[in-house]
Short mmCIF file of C-alpha atoms in Angstrom, two decimals:
data_model
loop_
_atom_site.label_atom_id
_atom_site.label_comp_id
_atom_site.label_asym_id
_atom_site.label_seq_id
_atom_site.Cartn_x
_atom_site.Cartn_y
_atom_site.Cartn_z
CA MET A 1 -125.89 -13.96 62.75
CA GLN A 2 -126.07 -11.16 60.18
CA LYS A 3 -127.44 -12.00 56.76
CA PRO A 4 -125.09 -11.47 53.82
CA VAL A 5 -125.71 -8.51 51.58
CA SER A 6 -127.26 -9.32 48.23
CA SER A 7 -124.87 -8.89 45.28
CA GLN A 8 -127.68 -8.10 42.84
CA ILE A 9 -127.00 -4.88 40.90
CA PRO A 10 -129.70 -2.26 41.51
CA ARG A 11 -131.79 -1.30 38.55
CA GLY A 12 -130.42 1.67 36.61
CA VAL A 13 -126.90 1.46 38.02
CA GLY A 14 -124.17 -0.36 36.15
CA CYS A 15 -122.04 -1.01 39.22
CA PRO A 16 -122.17 -2.76 42.61
CA PRO A 17 -124.68 -1.59 45.23
CA PRO A 18 -123.89 1.91 46.53
CA PRO A 19 -122.22 2.31 49.92
CA GLY A 20 -125.21 4.29 51.19
CA MET A 21 -127.33 1.15 51.50
CA ASP A 22 -127.80 -0.29 54.96
CA PRO A 23 -128.00 -4.13 54.83
CA ARG A 24 -130.04 -4.36 58.01
CA LYS A 25 -133.70 -5.25 57.73
CA GLY A 26 -135.96 -2.29 57.16
CA LYS A 27 -133.03 0.06 56.50
CA GLY A 28 -132.26 -0.80 52.89
CA ARG A 29 -135.02 1.12 51.12
CA LEU A 30 -133.88 2.67 47.87
CA MET A 31 -134.71 6.05 46.42
CA CYS A 32 -134.69 6.71 42.68
CA ILE A 33 -132.43 9.62 41.67
CA LYS A 34 -132.29 10.97 38.13
CA VAL A 35 -129.22 12.84 36.91
CA ARG A 36 -129.20 14.74 33.61
CA MET A 37 -125.79 14.60 31.95
CA LEU A 38 -124.18 17.23 29.74
CA ASP A 39 -125.25 15.40 26.56
CA ASP A 40 -128.92 15.46 27.74
CA SER A 41 -128.92 11.76 28.61
CA VAL A 42 -130.53 10.84 31.91
CA GLY A 43 -128.95 8.37 34.31
CA VAL A 44 -131.08 6.62 36.92
CA PHE A 45 -129.40 5.65 40.19
CA HIS A 46 -130.77 3.85 43.24
CA LEU A 47 -129.35 4.76 46.62
CA GLY A 48 -130.38 4.28 50.20
CA HIS A 49 -132.47 6.92 51.93
CA LYS A 50 -129.56 7.81 54.19
CA ALA A 51 -126.98 7.98 51.41
CA LEU A 52 -124.62 10.92 51.41
CA GLY A 53 -123.91 13.19 48.46
CA GLN A 54 -120.48 11.58 48.01
CA ALA A 55 -122.12 8.22 47.25
CA LEU A 56 -124.23 9.68 44.44
CA PHE A 57 -121.33 11.65 42.97
CA ASP A 58 -119.11 8.54 42.95
CA GLU A 59 -121.81 6.54 41.17
CA VAL A 60 -122.20 9.21 38.48
CA CYS A 61 -118.44 9.44 37.88
CA ARG A 62 -118.19 5.63 37.74
CA HIS A 63 -121.05 5.54 35.26
CA LEU A 64 -119.27 8.12 33.04
CA ASN A 65 -115.84 6.52 33.56
CA LEU A 66 -114.53 9.96 34.48
CA LEU A 67 -111.07 10.37 35.99
CA GLU A 68 -110.79 14.17 36.38
CA SER A 69 -113.99 14.26 38.39
CA ASP A 70 -113.23 17.12 40.78
CA TYR A 71 -113.82 19.71 38.06
CA PHE A 72 -117.49 18.71 38.05
CA GLY A 73 -120.35 18.61 40.49
CA LEU A 74 -124.05 17.85 40.92
CA GLU A 75 -126.40 20.81 40.92
CA PHE A 76 -130.01 21.02 42.06
CA ILE A 77 -132.65 23.67 42.66
CA SER A 78 -133.52 24.61 46.23
CA PHE A 79 -136.29 27.22 46.58
CA GLY A 80 -135.39 28.81 43.26
CA ASN A 81 -131.61 28.87 43.90
CA ARG A 82 -128.98 26.80 42.12
CA CYS A 83 -127.04 24.89 44.75
CA TRP A 84 -124.25 22.34 44.67
CA LEU A 85 -124.78 18.97 46.28
CA ASP A 86 -122.78 18.81 49.51
CA LYS A 87 -120.84 15.54 49.53
CA ASP A 88 -120.66 15.07 53.30
CA LYS A 89 -124.38 15.57 53.99
CA SER A 90 -127.45 13.46 53.41
CA ILE A 91 -129.11 13.86 50.03
CA LEU A 92 -132.63 14.06 51.46
CA ARG A 93 -131.52 16.64 53.97
CA GLN A 94 -130.24 18.89 51.22
CA ILE A 95 -133.16 18.66 48.83
CA MET A 96 -135.50 19.21 51.82
CA ALA A 97 -138.11 16.76 50.59
CA ALA A 98 -139.05 13.18 51.42
CA GLN A 99 -139.86 12.28 47.81
CA SER A 100 -138.45 9.11 46.26
CA ASP A 101 -137.69 10.86 42.96
CA ALA A 102 -134.97 13.54 43.00
CA ARG A 103 -133.52 15.33 39.99
CA PHE A 104 -129.92 16.55 39.69
CA PHE A 105 -127.74 17.99 36.93
CA PHE A 106 -124.14 17.03 36.21
CA THR A 107 -122.30 20.22 35.28
CA VAL A 108 -118.87 21.84 35.37
CA LYS A 109 -118.16 23.29 38.79
CA PHE A 110 -114.63 24.70 38.44
CA TYR A 111 -113.81 26.32 35.10
CA THR A 112 -110.10 25.92 34.55
CA PRO A 113 -108.28 29.07 33.37
CA ASN A 114 -105.89 26.99 31.24
CA PRO A 115 -107.38 24.19 29.06
CA ALA A 116 -103.88 22.66 28.74
CA GLU A 117 -104.19 21.66 32.41
CA LEU A 118 -106.93 19.20 31.47
CA GLU A 119 -105.02 15.98 30.93
CA GLU A 120 -107.68 13.85 29.19
CA GLU A 121 -109.50 14.46 25.93
CA TYR A 122 -112.73 13.20 27.49
CA THR A 123 -112.62 15.96 30.10
CA ARG A 124 -112.14 18.61 27.42
CA TYR A 125 -115.08 17.09 25.53
CA LEU A 126 -117.32 17.50 28.59
CA PHE A 127 -116.10 21.09 29.05
CA ALA A 128 -117.02 21.77 25.41
CA LEU A 129 -120.54 20.46 26.02
CA GLN A 130 -120.85 22.74 29.04
CA LEU A 131 -119.68 25.80 27.08
CA ARG A 132 -122.17 25.05 24.32
CA ARG A 133 -124.93 24.99 26.93
CA ASP A 134 -123.71 28.23 28.52
CA LEU A 135 -123.62 29.92 25.12
CA ALA A 136 -127.15 28.80 24.21
CA ARG A 137 -128.58 29.99 27.54
CA GLY A 138 -127.00 33.41 27.23
CA GLU A 139 -124.70 32.93 30.23
CA LEU A 140 -121.47 33.11 28.20
CA LEU A 141 -121.82 36.68 26.99
CA CYS A 142 -119.54 37.83 24.15
CA ASN A 143 -119.66 39.84 20.94
CA GLU A 144 -121.16 38.43 17.76
CA SER A 145 -117.87 37.66 16.01
CA THR A 146 -116.56 35.73 19.01
CA ALA A 147 -119.83 33.84 19.32
CA ALA A 148 -119.68 32.90 15.62
CA LEU A 149 -116.14 31.58 16.08
CA LEU A 150 -117.22 29.53 19.11
CA VAL A 151 -120.16 28.04 17.21
CA SER A 152 -117.91 27.15 14.26
CA PHE A 153 -115.67 25.15 16.59
CA ILE A 154 -118.74 23.34 17.96
CA ILE A 155 -119.95 22.42 14.47
CA GLN A 156 -116.46 21.33 13.40
CA SER A 157 -116.21 19.04 16.43
CA GLU A 158 -119.63 17.49 15.90
CA CYS A 159 -120.08 17.46 12.11
CA GLY A 160 -116.59 17.67 10.68
CA ASP A 161 -115.35 19.62 7.65
CA TYR A 162 -117.53 21.97 5.66
CA SER A 163 -118.85 20.49 2.41
CA PRO A 164 -120.86 22.43 -0.22
CA LEU A 165 -122.80 19.28 -1.12
CA ASP A 166 -123.90 18.66 2.47
CA TYR A 167 -124.30 22.31 3.46
CA PRO A 168 -125.56 24.24 0.41
CA ASP A 169 -126.36 27.43 2.32
CA TYR A 170 -126.18 28.97 5.80
CA ARG A 171 -129.40 27.35 6.97
CA TYR A 172 -127.58 24.19 8.03
CA VAL A 173 -126.46 26.10 11.15
CA SER A 174 -130.05 26.09 12.43
CA SER A 175 -131.11 22.70 11.04
CA GLY A 176 -133.47 20.89 13.38
CA ASN A 177 -134.33 24.17 15.14
CA VAL A 178 -130.91 24.31 16.79
CA GLN A 179 -130.22 27.54 18.66
CA PHE A 180 -126.58 28.14 19.53
CA VAL A 181 -127.20 31.66 20.83
CA PRO A 182 -130.37 33.49 21.88
CA ASN A 183 -132.09 35.30 19.01
CA GLN A 184 -130.01 33.61 16.32
CA SER A 185 -130.26 35.70 13.14
CA PRO A 186 -129.54 34.77 9.47
CA ALA A 187 -126.62 37.20 9.43
CA PHE A 188 -125.10 35.38 12.39
CA GLN A 189 -125.56 32.02 10.65
CA LYS A 190 -123.78 33.31 7.55
CA GLU A 191 -120.84 34.42 9.68
CA VAL A 192 -120.74 30.99 11.32
CA MET A 193 -120.64 29.34 7.89
CA GLU A 194 -117.73 31.53 6.81
CA GLN A 195 -115.82 30.64 9.98
CA HIS A 196 -116.64 26.96 9.50
CA LYS A 197 -115.10 27.02 6.01
CA LYS A 198 -111.75 28.05 7.51
CA LEU A 199 -111.57 25.00 9.81
CA ILE A 200 -111.24 22.29 7.14
CA GLY A 201 -108.82 19.60 8.32
CA MET A 202 -109.22 20.34 12.05
CA SER A 203 -109.84 17.24 14.16
CA PRO A 204 -112.64 17.11 16.78
CA ALA A 205 -110.11 17.13 19.63
CA GLU A 206 -108.42 20.24 18.21
CA ALA A 207 -111.80 21.92 17.77
CA ASP A 208 -112.70 21.30 21.42
CA PHE A 209 -109.35 22.65 22.58
CA ASN A 210 -109.68 25.78 20.44
CA LEU A 211 -113.20 26.25 21.77
CA LEU A 212 -111.89 26.24 25.34
CA GLU A 213 -108.98 28.52 24.47
CA THR A 214 -111.31 31.08 22.86
CA ALA A 215 -113.98 30.92 25.57
CA ARG A 216 -111.56 31.36 28.47
CA ARG A 217 -110.65 34.83 27.18
CA CYS A 218 -114.27 36.00 27.49
CA ASP A 219 -115.19 38.09 30.53
CA PHE A 220 -118.15 35.84 31.37
CA TYR A 221 -116.29 32.54 31.12
CA GLY A 222 -117.56 30.38 33.99
CA ILE A 223 -119.48 33.28 35.52
CA ARG A 224 -122.66 32.68 37.55
CA LEU A 225 -124.21 35.94 38.70
CA HIS A 226 -125.74 36.37 42.17
CA ASN A 227 -127.89 39.41 42.84
CA ALA A 228 -126.90 41.64 45.76
CA ARG A 229 -126.69 45.29 46.84
CA ASP A 230 -123.94 47.44 48.26
CA LEU A 231 -124.28 49.57 51.41
CA GLU A 232 -125.62 52.46 49.35
CA GLY A 233 -128.44 50.32 47.96
CA VAL A 234 -127.07 50.04 44.41
CA GLU A 235 -127.98 46.74 42.77
CA VAL A 236 -124.92 44.71 41.78
CA ALA A 237 -124.17 41.12 40.81
CA LEU A 238 -121.41 39.03 42.37
CA SER A 239 -119.61 36.06 40.91
CA VAL A 240 -116.73 33.84 41.97
CA ALA A 241 -114.04 32.61 39.58
CA HIS A 242 -110.58 31.08 39.73
CA MET A 243 -108.88 34.44 40.34
CA GLY A 244 -111.24 35.77 43.01
CA ILE A 245 -114.57 37.55 43.40
CA LYS A 246 -115.97 39.81 40.68
CA MET A 247 -118.53 42.57 41.06
CA PHE A 248 -120.73 43.48 38.08
CA HIS A 249 -123.03 46.43 37.53
CA GLN A 250 -125.29 46.31 34.48
CA LEU A 251 -123.21 43.44 33.06
CA ASN A 252 -119.98 45.44 33.34
CA CYS A 253 -117.19 44.19 35.59
CA MET A 254 -116.58 47.08 38.00
CA MET A 255 -114.22 45.46 40.49
CA THR A 256 -112.25 42.27 41.07
CA PHE A 257 -111.14 41.10 44.52
CA SER A 258 -108.28 38.68 43.90
CA TRP A 259 -107.58 35.93 46.42
CA ALA A 260 -104.18 37.45 47.19
CA LYS A 261 -105.81 40.70 48.36
CA ILE A 262 -108.55 39.11 50.49
CA ARG A 263 -107.61 38.66 54.13
CA LYS A 264 -110.89 37.22 55.41
CA LEU A 265 -114.24 36.31 53.91
CA CYS A 266 -117.23 35.84 56.17
CA PHE A 267 -120.97 36.39 56.33
CA LYS A 268 -123.42 37.41 59.03
CA ARG A 269 -127.08 36.79 58.34
CA LYS A 270 -127.56 38.26 54.85
CA ARG A 271 -124.40 40.39 54.81
CA LEU A 272 -121.24 39.25 53.05
CA MET A 273 -118.04 40.89 54.35
CA ILE A 274 -114.78 40.93 52.39
CA LYS A 275 -111.80 42.11 54.48
CA ILE A 276 -108.85 43.38 52.45
CA HIS A 277 -105.16 43.30 53.36
CA PRO A 278 -103.78 46.63 54.67
CA ASP A 279 -101.37 46.99 51.75
CA SER A 280 -104.30 46.81 49.33
CA ALA A 281 -106.55 49.17 51.32
CA GLN A 282 -105.42 52.15 49.26
CA GLN A 283 -107.39 50.86 46.28
CA TYR A 284 -110.23 49.29 48.26
CA LYS A 285 -111.89 49.87 51.56
CA GLU A 286 -110.59 47.83 54.46
CA THR A 287 -113.94 46.00 54.64
CA VAL A 288 -116.38 45.74 51.74
CA GLU A 289 -119.93 44.59 52.47
CA PHE A 290 -122.68 43.32 50.22
CA ILE A 291 -126.28 42.61 51.19
CA PHE A 292 -128.26 39.68 49.76
CA ASP A 293 -132.00 39.16 49.83
CA ASN A 294 -131.84 36.52 52.56
CA ARG A 295 -129.40 34.48 54.61
CA ASP A 296 -129.62 31.36 52.45
CA ASP A 297 -128.53 33.26 49.34
CA CYS A 298 -125.65 34.84 51.21
CA LYS A 299 -124.46 31.55 52.64
CA ASN A 300 -124.78 29.80 49.29
CA PHE A 301 -122.48 32.33 47.64
CA TRP A 302 -120.04 32.22 50.57
CA LYS A 303 -119.77 28.44 50.25
CA LYS A 304 -118.97 28.74 46.55
CA CYS A 305 -116.20 31.21 47.38
CA VAL A 306 -114.70 28.85 49.94
CA GLU A 307 -114.72 25.97 47.45
CA HIS A 308 -113.14 27.99 44.65
CA HIS A 309 -110.41 29.33 46.91
CA SER A 310 -109.58 25.86 48.22
CA PHE A 311 -109.58 24.24 44.79
CA PHE A 312 -107.45 26.77 42.90
CA ARG A 313 -105.24 28.26 45.63
CA CYS A 314 -104.56 25.58 48.24
CA PRO A 315 -102.13 22.71 47.62
CA GLU A 316 -104.36 20.47 49.75
CA PRO A 317 -107.81 20.96 51.29
CA VAL A 318 -107.96 22.58 54.72
CA GLU A 319 -109.51 20.28 57.30
CA SER A 320 -112.26 21.69 59.47
CA ARG A 321 -111.42 22.43 63.07
CA GLU A 322 -113.60 20.68 65.61
CA SER A 323 -114.91 23.15 68.12
CA ARG A 324 -114.28 22.32 71.75
CA LYS A 325 -117.25 24.40 72.87
CA LEU A 326 -120.65 22.84 73.30
CA PHE A 327 -122.29 25.76 71.53
CA HIS A 328 -120.48 27.61 68.77
CA ARG A 329 -121.42 30.26 66.24
CA GLY A 330 -120.69 30.28 62.53
CA SER A 331 -120.47 27.59 59.90
CA ASN A 332 -117.97 24.74 59.88
CA PHE A 333 -118.30 24.21 56.11
CA HIS A 334 -115.13 23.30 54.25
CA TYR A 335 -114.28 22.05 50.78
CA GLN A 336 -114.69 18.31 50.23
CA GLY A 337 -112.51 16.89 47.49
CA ARG A 338 -109.11 17.19 45.89
CA THR A 339 -107.53 20.49 44.96
CA GLN A 340 -106.42 21.20 41.41
CA LYS A 341 -102.81 20.38 42.24
CA GLN A 342 -103.75 17.06 43.84
CA LEU A 343 -106.03 16.21 40.91
CA MET A 344 -103.34 16.88 38.30
CA ASP A 345 -100.83 14.75 40.19
CA TYR A 346 -103.34 11.92 40.53
CA VAL A 347 -104.28 11.94 36.84
CA ARG A 348 -100.66 11.86 35.69
CA GLU A 349 -100.09 8.73 37.77
CA HIS A 350 -103.19 6.84 36.56
CA ARG A 351 -103.55 8.06 32.98
CA LYS A 352 -101.48 5.25 31.42
CA ARG A 353 -103.89 2.60 32.68
CA ARG A 354 -106.89 4.20 30.98
CA GLU A 355 -108.48 3.29 27.65
CA PRO A 356 -108.54 6.04 25.00
CA PHE A 357 -111.72 8.09 24.74
CA LYS A 358 -114.06 7.00 21.94
CA ARG A 359 -115.78 10.09 20.62
CA PRO A 360 -119.38 9.83 19.34
CA LEU A 361 -119.68 9.31 15.58
CA GLN A 362 -119.70 12.50 13.56
CA ARG A 363 -122.80 13.34 11.54
CA SER A 364 -123.76 15.91 8.96
CA PHE A 365 -126.69 17.26 11.00
CA ILE A 366 -126.29 19.16 14.24
CA HIS A 367 -127.52 17.45 17.39
CA PRO A 368 -129.80 19.78 19.36
CA ILE A 369 -129.47 20.25 23.11
CA ASN A 370 -132.25 20.72 25.59
CA THR A 371 -132.18 24.50 25.88
CA LYS A 372 -135.92 25.08 25.57
CA ALA A 373 -136.76 23.11 28.70
CA PRO A 374 -136.36 25.14 31.92
CA ILE A 375 -133.48 23.05 33.24
CA PHE A 376 -132.51 25.88 35.54
CA PRO A 377 -134.86 28.78 36.28
CA PRO A 378 -133.40 32.29 36.46
CA ILE A 379 -131.79 33.51 39.64
CA TYR A 380 -134.47 33.69 42.33
CA GLY A 381 -136.88 32.06 39.91
CA ASN A 382 -139.90 29.88 40.51
CA GLN A 383 -139.31 26.39 41.88
CA GLN A 384 -142.39 25.13 40.04
CA GLN A 385 -140.41 25.20 36.78
CA PHE A 386 -137.92 22.72 38.15
CA GLN A 387 -140.49 20.31 39.53
CA GLN A 388 -142.34 20.01 36.21
CA PRO A 389 -139.80 20.44 33.39
CA GLN A 390 -141.01 20.42 29.81
CA GLN A 391 -140.21 17.44 27.67
CA PHE A 392 -137.91 18.31 24.79
CA GLN A 393 -139.36 17.29 21.43
CA GLN A 394 -136.76 15.76 19.17
CA PRO A 395 -136.98 17.20 15.63
CA GLN A 396 -138.61 14.87 13.09
CA GLN A 397 -136.20 15.55 10.22
CA GLN A 398 -132.77 15.20 11.71
CA HIS A 399 -131.22 13.64 8.59
CA TYR A 400 -132.06 16.59 6.35
CA PHE A 401 -128.54 16.78 4.91
CA ILE A 402 -126.69 13.95 3.19
CA SER A 403 -124.08 12.32 5.37
CA ASN A 404 -120.52 13.29 4.51
CA ARG A 405 -118.98 10.57 6.65
CA LEU A 406 -119.26 7.70 4.19
CA SER A 407 -116.05 5.91 3.42
CA GLU A 408 -114.31 6.42 0.09
CA ASN A 409 -115.22 2.91 -1.06
CA ASN A 410 -118.89 3.47 -0.34
CA LYS A 411 -118.79 6.80 -2.16
CA ASN A 412 -117.16 5.28 -5.26
CA ARG A 413 -119.50 2.30 -5.29
CA GLN A 414 -122.52 4.54 -4.95
CA ALA A 415 -121.29 6.85 -7.73
CA VAL A 416 -120.79 3.90 -10.10
CA GLU A 417 -124.26 2.52 -9.38
CA ASN A 418 -125.87 5.92 -9.89
CA THR A 419 -123.99 6.40 -13.17
CA GLN A 420 -125.06 2.99 -14.50
CA LYS A 421 -128.69 3.62 -13.63
CA LEU A 422 -128.52 7.07 -15.18
CA ILE A 423 -127.05 5.77 -18.47
CA MET A 424 -129.69 3.02 -18.66
CA ASN A 425 -132.49 5.55 -18.18
CA ILE A 426 -131.03 7.93 -20.74
CA THR A 427 -130.56 5.13 -23.28
CA SER A 428 -134.16 4.01 -22.95
CA MET A 429 -135.40 7.59 -23.26
CA ALA A 430 -133.24 8.18 -26.31
CA ASN A 431 -134.51 5.04 -28.01
CA GLN A 432 -138.11 6.08 -27.43
CA ASN A 433 -137.89 9.77 -28.22
CA GLY A 434 -134.96 9.78 -30.65
CA ASN A 435 -133.02 12.31 -28.63
CA PHE A 436 -129.23 12.49 -28.51
CA ILE A 437 -127.52 10.68 -25.68
CA GLY A 438 -125.08 13.51 -25.14
CA ASN A 439 -127.83 16.13 -24.78
CA SER A 440 -129.80 13.89 -22.45
CA ILE A 441 -126.79 13.35 -20.26
CA ASN A 442 -126.03 17.06 -20.13
CA ASN A 443 -129.61 18.02 -19.32
CA THR A 444 -129.95 15.31 -16.71
CA LYS A 445 -126.65 16.23 -15.05
CA ARG A 446 -127.52 19.91 -14.94
CA SER A 447 -130.90 19.16 -13.37
CA THR A 448 -129.38 16.97 -10.67
CA GLY A 449 -126.47 19.32 -9.95
CA GLU A 450 -123.83 16.59 -10.45
CA GLU A 451 -120.69 16.67 -12.57
CA ILE A 452 -120.95 16.04 -16.32
CA ILE A 453 -119.79 12.58 -17.37
CA THR A 454 -117.56 12.46 -20.51
CA ARG A 455 -115.81 9.78 -22.50
CA GLU A 456 -112.26 8.67 -21.72
CA ASN A 457 -110.84 10.85 -24.52
CA GLY A 458 -112.70 13.88 -23.18
CA GLU A 459 -115.12 14.17 -26.13
CA ARG A 460 -118.86 13.71 -26.21
CA LYS A 461 -120.24 11.37 -28.78
CA THR A 462 -123.78 11.65 -30.08
CA ARG A 463 -125.88 9.47 -32.29
CA PRO A 464 -126.04 10.58 -35.92
CA LYS A 465 -129.37 11.76 -37.20
#
């Protein structure tokens, strides 16, 4: 008789035991997996040693209460390369290590070309966090004016309206050592402040939407560069997006292979081959080849192309064909998940049953993100950086600026108390020194930078000599 499975919730997971656990004796060992979210929080999940990637991804989405989950994915570092967690394979098999502590990163996988297609505000909020991270790392390249506009939307969403009392000068943009862009200069901060002044009255949801609308027009929106070479040995960089495959040379987009023009996409060892339709061969060669440094890099990029094509172009995922031969060549990889069309239909059916998204409380200081820690090393970087990440030091003086999110009643009550204390102090000083009350009030108000208090009839009254 088989023993019943224990209903105790594993430590670190706010949900029932994962499906990857085997209830048989000796088979239910758990491994600790840490996932860094987009807001720099770390979730700890316990799964069985034979758990698949789908089990971990479902646990993360359940922990975040995320409905539009197919836009996102779990990323990890494998021998210096950024790879997506394959949902239909074992986790330990993909990270190629038998350690009990694995580290993953929850990030945006498919950057939508139209933010209006995102049905939920919570999804747009997560996209905004991803774009802020891309901008700080230098991956979302744009001119300085566009970057200042993007940063102003981020500050408006997180801190609210601009206030001269809370933000006396441009230095509030970098309060707490916050870096929105690499090499952030004082001139850039002044431009951000001027853009922030124009956004008074904009809600956080509107600021996130405008951030996505502005970022999607940038050439490097959702771009992840992969180093390669053409047949002539010229170094290029390839990237896959919703419209197709882009080729860059010295950060300039030289060519775009749209999905409609690609007839076949395959790889052989470290060569990636793009076969073009005959009607498009006048502009391109019939077959375009690119050479990567090794086979793993080539296959990794090919898999990303297959996933992007299936998600954005196919109405439903293409099932893999089982080979009848005992030995077969090539890869049987296919996209696991819902396409964009299936996801939008699913969300529209289940959105009414959801609770509204509760945004984090706004604050007058800017919350820093972990951009100093080597979360992801550069392309073909050192794996040692990933294994021993630096711990981000939270700034000591986060509440440097006065909060501008007090209610009106609290503001009025505080103003009355301050005025009463001020009048009592001035009266005592006047009695001791024989100074005029009016002059004391004026001098005190000028020194504190507050408004001058007058009588009801608008006149100042002073004690006679």
